[in-house]
Amino acid sequence: MTEYATLAGGCFWCTEAVFKDVIGVESVESGYIGGHVPDPTYKQVCGGDTGHAEAIRVGFDPEQVSYADLLDIFFATHDPTQLNRQGNDVGTQYRSAIFPETVMQEEQANQAIARAQEDVPGKIVTTIEEFGDWYPAEGYHQDYWETSGRSNPYCMAVIPPKLQKLRKSFAARSKAAAPAA
C-alpha cells in the first residue's frame, strides 16, 4: 500500500532527483503546496506572491522505506538552516517545509527535526505546515533531471553533490549505490 510524503526543500528539480534514487520510492511528483492561489503556475509561484512552496510528493512503499527514513534523507540532502532559500534560490517558495498528512507523520516530522538538529551547526528553520491542496507542476518539471536537467548548468552544479551525499550517507537506501542483484 503506497503512502505519501510531501516535502519542500528548495528547488523541486533537485529534491525530485534525490528521492527518485531512493529504494522503496515508487513515484515522485513535483508541484506546489502551502499557498492561497488555486491552481498556480510556475511563473506565479516563482513570483513569490502565491504563498506556495516548490515541493515534491513522494509515493513510497513503507515496507521498503519508512517515512522517518525519508525525513532523515530530506534533512541530509538540503540545508534546513536557511530561511526561505536554498543556495542562490531565494524566496518563500524555496522554504524548507514538511506537509504531514496524518498525526503520526506530524509526530515523526517533529522527531526528525530533533534528530537533524543534533547534526547541524545552525538552528533548523524547517516548518511543519498543514497539508492542503496539492497542485502538480507543469509537465516539463516532472522527471526534470532525467529529461532536461543534465543540460541545465544550475542542475549540473546542484544535483550531483546531493546525489553523492545520498549515495555516501545512505548507500543502503540508494538505487544507484545498491549492489546489482
PDB file of C-alpha atoms in Angstrom:
ATOM      1  CA  MET A   1       0.000   0.000   0.000  1.00  0.00           C
ATOM      2  CA  THR A   2       1.578   3.263  -1.135  1.00  0.00           C
ATOM      3  CA  GLU A   3       1.960   6.082   1.381  1.00  0.00           C
ATOM      4  CA  TYR A   4       2.946   9.669   0.622  1.00  0.00           C
ATOM      5  CA  ALA A   5       5.411  12.224   1.976  1.00  0.00           C
ATOM      6  CA  THR A   6       5.157  15.843   0.865  1.00  0.00           C
ATOM      7  CA  LEU A   7       8.377  17.793   1.296  1.00  0.00           C
ATOM      8  CA  ALA A   8       9.731  21.197   0.284  1.00  0.00           C
ATOM      9  CA  GLY A   9      13.486  21.646   0.319  1.00  0.00           C
ATOM     10  CA  GLY A  10      14.252  24.307  -2.257  1.00  0.00           C
ATOM     11  CA  CYS A  11      14.116  23.734  -5.990  1.00  0.00           C
ATOM     12  CA  PHE A  12      11.870  20.769  -6.727  1.00  0.00           C
ATOM     13  CA  TRP A  13      14.113  19.664  -9.594  1.00  0.00           C
ATOM     14  CA  CYS A  14      16.843  18.977  -7.029  1.00  0.00           C
ATOM     15  CA  THR A  15      14.732  17.226  -4.409  1.00  0.00           C
ATOM     16  CA  GLU A  16      12.986  15.155  -7.076  1.00  0.00           C
ATOM     17  CA  ALA A  17      16.335  13.858  -8.377  1.00  0.00           C
ATOM     18  CA  VAL A  18      17.395  12.762  -4.890  1.00  0.00           C
ATOM     19  CA  PHE A  19      14.205  10.945  -3.965  1.00  0.00           C
ATOM     20  CA  LYS A  20      13.883   9.172  -7.319  1.00  0.00           C
ATOM     21  CA  ASP A  21      17.117   7.381  -6.326  1.00  0.00           C
ATOM     22  CA  VAL A  22      15.752   6.048  -3.015  1.00  0.00           C
ATOM     23  CA  ILE A  23      14.897   2.355  -2.733  1.00  0.00           C
ATOM     24  CA  GLY A  24      11.216   1.970  -1.896  1.00  0.00           C
ATOM     25  CA  VAL A  25      10.196   5.208  -3.591  1.00  0.00           C
ATOM     26  CA  GLU A  26       7.582   4.402  -6.209  1.00  0.00           C
ATOM     27  CA  SER A  27       6.868   7.884  -7.544  1.00  0.00           C
ATOM     28  CA  VAL A  28       7.977  11.491  -7.192  1.00  0.00           C
ATOM     29  CA  GLU A  29       5.820  14.340  -8.439  1.00  0.00           C
ATOM     30  CA  SER A  30       6.931  17.969  -8.424  1.00  0.00           C
ATOM     31  CA  GLY A  31       4.302  20.523  -7.514  1.00  0.00           C
ATOM     32  CA  TYR A  32       3.073  23.360  -5.362  1.00  0.00           C
ATOM     33  CA  ILE A  33       1.558  23.382  -1.869  1.00  0.00           C
ATOM     34  CA  GLY A  34       1.019  25.729   1.038  1.00  0.00           C
ATOM     35  CA  GLY A  35      -0.333  28.746  -0.790  1.00  0.00           C
ATOM     36  CA  HIS A  36      -3.546  30.657  -1.259  1.00  0.00           C
ATOM     37  CA  VAL A  37      -3.949  30.831  -5.061  1.00  0.00           C
ATOM     38  CA  PRO A  38      -5.847  27.961  -6.698  1.00  0.00           C
ATOM     39  CA  ASP A  39      -4.020  26.061  -9.457  1.00  0.00           C
ATOM     40  CA  PRO A  40      -0.920  28.293  -9.560  1.00  0.00           C
ATOM     41  CA  THR A  41       1.535  28.344 -12.440  1.00  0.00           C
ATOM     42  CA  TYR A  42       5.300  28.067 -12.117  1.00  0.00           C
ATOM     43  CA  LYS A  43       5.618  31.737 -13.068  1.00  0.00           C
ATOM     44  CA  GLN A  44       3.175  32.751 -10.322  1.00  0.00           C
ATOM     45  CA  VAL A  45       4.924  30.614  -7.691  1.00  0.00           C
ATOM     46  CA  CYS A  46       8.353  31.957  -8.728  1.00  0.00           C
ATOM     47  CA  GLY A  47       6.983  35.467  -8.280  1.00  0.00           C
ATOM     48  CA  GLY A  48       6.650  34.667  -4.585  1.00  0.00           C
ATOM     49  CA  ASP A  49       3.134  36.066  -4.194  1.00  0.00           C
ATOM     50  CA  THR A  50       1.082  32.852  -4.053  1.00  0.00           C
ATOM     51  CA  GLY A  51       2.472  31.533  -0.762  1.00  0.00           C
ATOM     52  CA  HIS A  52       3.204  28.139  -2.324  1.00  0.00           C
ATOM     53  CA  ALA A  53       6.385  26.173  -1.871  1.00  0.00           C
ATOM     54  CA  GLU A  54       8.049  24.215  -4.645  1.00  0.00           C
ATOM     55  CA  ALA A  55       7.650  20.717  -3.251  1.00  0.00           C
ATOM     56  CA  ILE A  56       7.660  17.039  -4.081  1.00  0.00           C
ATOM     57  CA  ARG A  57       5.067  14.402  -3.300  1.00  0.00           C
ATOM     58  CA  VAL A  58       6.844  11.102  -2.757  1.00  0.00           C
ATOM     59  CA  GLY A  59       4.906   7.862  -3.127  1.00  0.00           C
ATOM     60  CA  PHE A  60       6.675   5.140  -1.164  1.00  0.00           C
ATOM     61  CA  ASP A  61       6.325   1.560  -0.007  1.00  0.00           C
ATOM     62  CA  PRO A  62       6.547   1.665   3.817  1.00  0.00           C
ATOM     63  CA  GLU A  63       7.714  -1.952   3.835  1.00  0.00           C
ATOM     64  CA  GLN A  64      10.855  -0.875   1.944  1.00  0.00           C
ATOM     65  CA  VAL A  65      11.488   2.619   3.328  1.00  0.00           C
ATOM     66  CA  SER A  66       9.916   4.336   6.309  1.00  0.00           C
ATOM     67  CA  TYR A  67       8.582   7.864   6.485  1.00  0.00           C
ATOM     68  CA  ALA A  68      11.223   8.539   9.175  1.00  0.00           C
ATOM     69  CA  ASP A  69      13.975   7.367   6.801  1.00  0.00           C
ATOM     70  CA  LEU A  70      12.654   9.669   4.074  1.00  0.00           C
ATOM     71  CA  LEU A  71      12.744  12.576   6.516  1.00  0.00           C
ATOM     72  CA  ASP A  72      16.331  11.771   7.520  1.00  0.00           C
ATOM     73  CA  ILE A  73      17.311  11.762   3.828  1.00  0.00           C
ATOM     74  CA  PHE A  74      15.419  15.032   3.335  1.00  0.00           C
ATOM     75  CA  PHE A  75      17.353  16.753   6.128  1.00  0.00           C
ATOM     76  CA  ALA A  76      20.700  15.367   4.972  1.00  0.00           C
ATOM     77  CA  THR A  77      20.324  16.459   1.349  1.00  0.00           C
ATOM     78  CA  HIS A  78      19.332  20.124   1.756  1.00  0.00           C
ATOM     79  CA  ASP A  79      20.216  22.906   4.193  1.00  0.00           C
ATOM     80  CA  PRO A  80      17.375  23.125   6.715  1.00  0.00           C
ATOM     81  CA  THR A  81      19.015  26.115   8.424  1.00  0.00           C
ATOM     82  CA  GLN A  82      18.427  28.534   5.537  1.00  0.00           C
ATOM     83  CA  LEU A  83      15.238  30.546   5.938  1.00  0.00           C
ATOM     84  CA  ASN A  84      13.248  30.893   2.721  1.00  0.00           C
ATOM     85  CA  ARG A  85      16.120  29.891   0.487  1.00  0.00           C
ATOM     86  CA  GLN A  86      18.406  27.143  -0.719  1.00  0.00           C
ATOM     87  CA  GLY A  87      21.698  28.469  -2.020  1.00  0.00           C
ATOM     88  CA  ASN A  88      21.021  31.069  -4.699  1.00  0.00           C
ATOM     89  CA  ASP A  89      17.283  30.297  -4.787  1.00  0.00           C
ATOM     90  CA  VAL A  90      15.687  32.931  -2.559  1.00  0.00           C
ATOM     91  CA  GLY A  91      12.038  33.361  -1.585  1.00  0.00           C
ATOM     92  CA  THR A  92       9.323  31.666   0.431  1.00  0.00           C
ATOM     93  CA  GLN A  93       8.718  29.297  -2.494  1.00  0.00           C
ATOM     94  CA  TYR A  94      12.108  27.726  -1.642  1.00  0.00           C
ATOM     95  CA  ARG A  95      11.394  27.262   2.075  1.00  0.00           C
ATOM     96  CA  SER A  96      12.182  24.084   3.940  1.00  0.00           C
ATOM     97  CA  ALA A  97       8.871  22.554   4.980  1.00  0.00           C
ATOM     98  CA  ILE A  98       7.162  19.266   5.723  1.00  0.00           C
ATOM     99  CA  PHE A  99       3.461  18.797   4.973  1.00  0.00           C
ATOM    100  CA  PRO A 100       2.310  15.790   7.048  1.00  0.00           C
ATOM    101  CA  GLU A 101      -0.923  14.071   6.069  1.00  0.00           C
ATOM    102  CA  THR A 102      -1.551  12.330   9.407  1.00  0.00           C
ATOM    103  CA  VAL A 103      -0.961  12.933  13.099  1.00  0.00           C
ATOM    104  CA  MET A 104       1.642  10.144  13.019  1.00  0.00           C
ATOM    105  CA  GLN A 105       3.515  11.856  10.181  1.00  0.00           C
ATOM    106  CA  GLU A 106       3.437  15.117  12.139  1.00  0.00           C
ATOM    107  CA  GLU A 107       4.887  13.390  15.220  1.00  0.00           C
ATOM    108  CA  GLN A 108       7.588  11.795  13.076  1.00  0.00           C
ATOM    109  CA  ALA A 109       8.358  15.165  11.470  1.00  0.00           C
ATOM    110  CA  ASN A 110       8.957  16.694  14.898  1.00  0.00           C
ATOM    111  CA  GLN A 111      11.189  13.767  15.837  1.00  0.00           C
ATOM    112  CA  ALA A 112      13.133  14.090  12.575  1.00  0.00           C
ATOM    113  CA  ILE A 113      13.740  17.797  13.208  1.00  0.00           C
ATOM    114  CA  ALA A 114      15.087  16.955  16.668  1.00  0.00           C
ATOM    115  CA  ARG A 115      17.369  14.243  15.222  1.00  0.00           C
ATOM    116  CA  ALA A 116      18.626  16.513  12.458  1.00  0.00           C
ATOM    117  CA  GLN A 117      19.266  19.391  14.863  1.00  0.00           C
ATOM    118  CA  GLU A 118      21.893  17.232  16.589  1.00  0.00           C
ATOM    119  CA  ASP A 119      23.887  17.074  13.330  1.00  0.00           C
ATOM    120  CA  VAL A 120      23.761  20.647  12.019  1.00  0.00           C
ATOM    121  CA  PRO A 121      25.586  23.679  13.405  1.00  0.00           C
ATOM    122  CA  GLY A 122      22.776  26.205  12.895  1.00  0.00           C
ATOM    123  CA  LYS A 123      19.160  26.290  14.002  1.00  0.00           C
ATOM    124  CA  ILE A 124      16.813  24.291  11.799  1.00  0.00           C
ATOM    125  CA  VAL A 125      14.109  26.544  10.364  1.00  0.00           C
ATOM    126  CA  THR A 126      12.111  23.804   8.613  1.00  0.00           C
ATOM    127  CA  THR A 127       8.419  24.333   9.219  1.00  0.00           C
ATOM    128  CA  ILE A 128       5.711  21.745   9.663  1.00  0.00           C
ATOM    129  CA  GLU A 129       2.727  23.034   7.724  1.00  0.00           C
ATOM    130  CA  GLU A 130      -0.804  21.824   7.256  1.00  0.00           C
ATOM    131  CA  PHE A 131      -1.253  19.510   4.307  1.00  0.00           C
ATOM    132  CA  GLY A 132      -3.582  21.278   1.900  1.00  0.00           C
ATOM    133  CA  ASP A 133      -4.318  21.429  -1.777  1.00  0.00           C
ATOM    134  CA  TRP A 134      -1.602  19.831  -3.900  1.00  0.00           C
ATOM    135  CA  TYR A 135      -1.077  21.180  -7.399  1.00  0.00           C
ATOM    136  CA  PRO A 136       1.151  19.159  -9.737  1.00  0.00           C
ATOM    137  CA  ALA A 137       3.699  21.322 -11.552  1.00  0.00           C
ATOM    138  CA  GLU A 138       3.595  21.678 -15.298  1.00  0.00           C
ATOM    139  CA  GLY A 139       4.674  18.616 -17.272  1.00  0.00           C
ATOM    140  CA  TYR A 140       8.130  19.882 -18.177  1.00  0.00           C
ATOM    141  CA  HIS A 141       9.035  19.984 -14.461  1.00  0.00           C
ATOM    142  CA  GLN A 142       8.344  16.269 -13.972  1.00  0.00           C
ATOM    143  CA  ASP A 143      11.354  13.936 -14.216  1.00  0.00           C
ATOM    144  CA  TYR A 144      13.410  17.044 -14.909  1.00  0.00           C
ATOM    145  CA  TRP A 145      16.848  15.592 -14.080  1.00  0.00           C
ATOM    146  CA  GLU A 146      16.282  12.651 -16.432  1.00  0.00           C
ATOM    147  CA  THR A 147      14.872  14.751 -19.281  1.00  0.00           C
ATOM    148  CA  SER A 148      16.398  18.255 -19.294  1.00  0.00           C
ATOM    149  CA  GLY A 149      18.405  18.705 -16.125  1.00  0.00           C
ATOM    150  CA  ARG A 150      21.731  17.388 -17.355  1.00  0.00           C
ATOM    151  CA  SER A 151      21.858  20.201 -19.920  1.00  0.00           C
ATOM    152  CA  ASN A 152      20.966  22.840 -17.310  1.00  0.00           C
ATOM    153  CA  PRO A 153      24.106  24.391 -15.715  1.00  0.00           C
ATOM    154  CA  TYR A 154      22.235  25.121 -12.477  1.00  0.00           C
ATOM    155  CA  CYS A 155      21.179  21.492 -12.127  1.00  0.00           C
ATOM    156  CA  MET A 156      24.659  20.248 -13.015  1.00  0.00           C
ATOM    157  CA  ALA A 157      26.082  22.369 -10.195  1.00  0.00           C
ATOM    158  CA  VAL A 158      23.485  21.466  -7.561  1.00  0.00           C
ATOM    159  CA  ILE A 159      22.129  17.953  -8.155  1.00  0.00           C
ATOM    160  CA  PRO A 160      25.288  15.770  -8.424  1.00  0.00           C
ATOM    161  CA  PRO A 161      26.569  16.811  -4.941  1.00  0.00           C
ATOM    162  CA  LYS A 162      23.152  15.987  -3.468  1.00  0.00           C
ATOM    163  CA  LEU A 163      23.158  12.590  -5.153  1.00  0.00           C
ATOM    164  CA  GLN A 164      26.728  11.945  -3.949  1.00  0.00           C
ATOM    165  CA  LYS A 165      25.681  12.746  -0.389  1.00  0.00           C
ATOM    166  CA  LEU A 166      22.704  10.374  -0.663  1.00  0.00           C
ATOM    167  CA  ARG A 167      24.842   7.604  -2.115  1.00  0.00           C
ATOM    168  CA  LYS A 168      27.558   8.049   0.519  1.00  0.00           C
ATOM    169  CA  SER A 169      25.460   8.680   3.639  1.00  0.00           C
ATOM    170  CA  PHE A 170      22.546   6.414   2.720  1.00  0.00           C
ATOM    171  CA  ALA A 171      24.185   3.828   0.467  1.00  0.00           C
ATOM    172  CA  ALA A 172      21.806   1.085   1.636  1.00  0.00           C
ATOM    173  CA  ARG A 173      18.874   3.291   0.563  1.00  0.00           C
ATOM    174  CA  SER A 174      20.188   4.387  -2.844  1.00  0.00           C
ATOM    175  CA  LYS A 175      19.133   2.586  -6.016  1.00  0.00           C
ATOM    176  CA  ALA A 176      22.372   3.644  -7.710  1.00  0.00           C
ATOM    177  CA  ALA A 177      24.600   2.570  -4.813  1.00  0.00           C
ATOM    178  CA  ALA A 178      22.865  -0.771  -4.233  1.00  0.00           C
ATOM    179  CA  PRO A 179      24.711  -3.855  -5.467  1.00  0.00           C
ATOM    180  CA  ALA A 180      23.292  -5.411  -8.629  1.00  0.00           C
ATOM    181  CA  ALA A 181      21.005  -8.342  -7.953  1.00  0.00           C
TER     182      ALA A 181
END
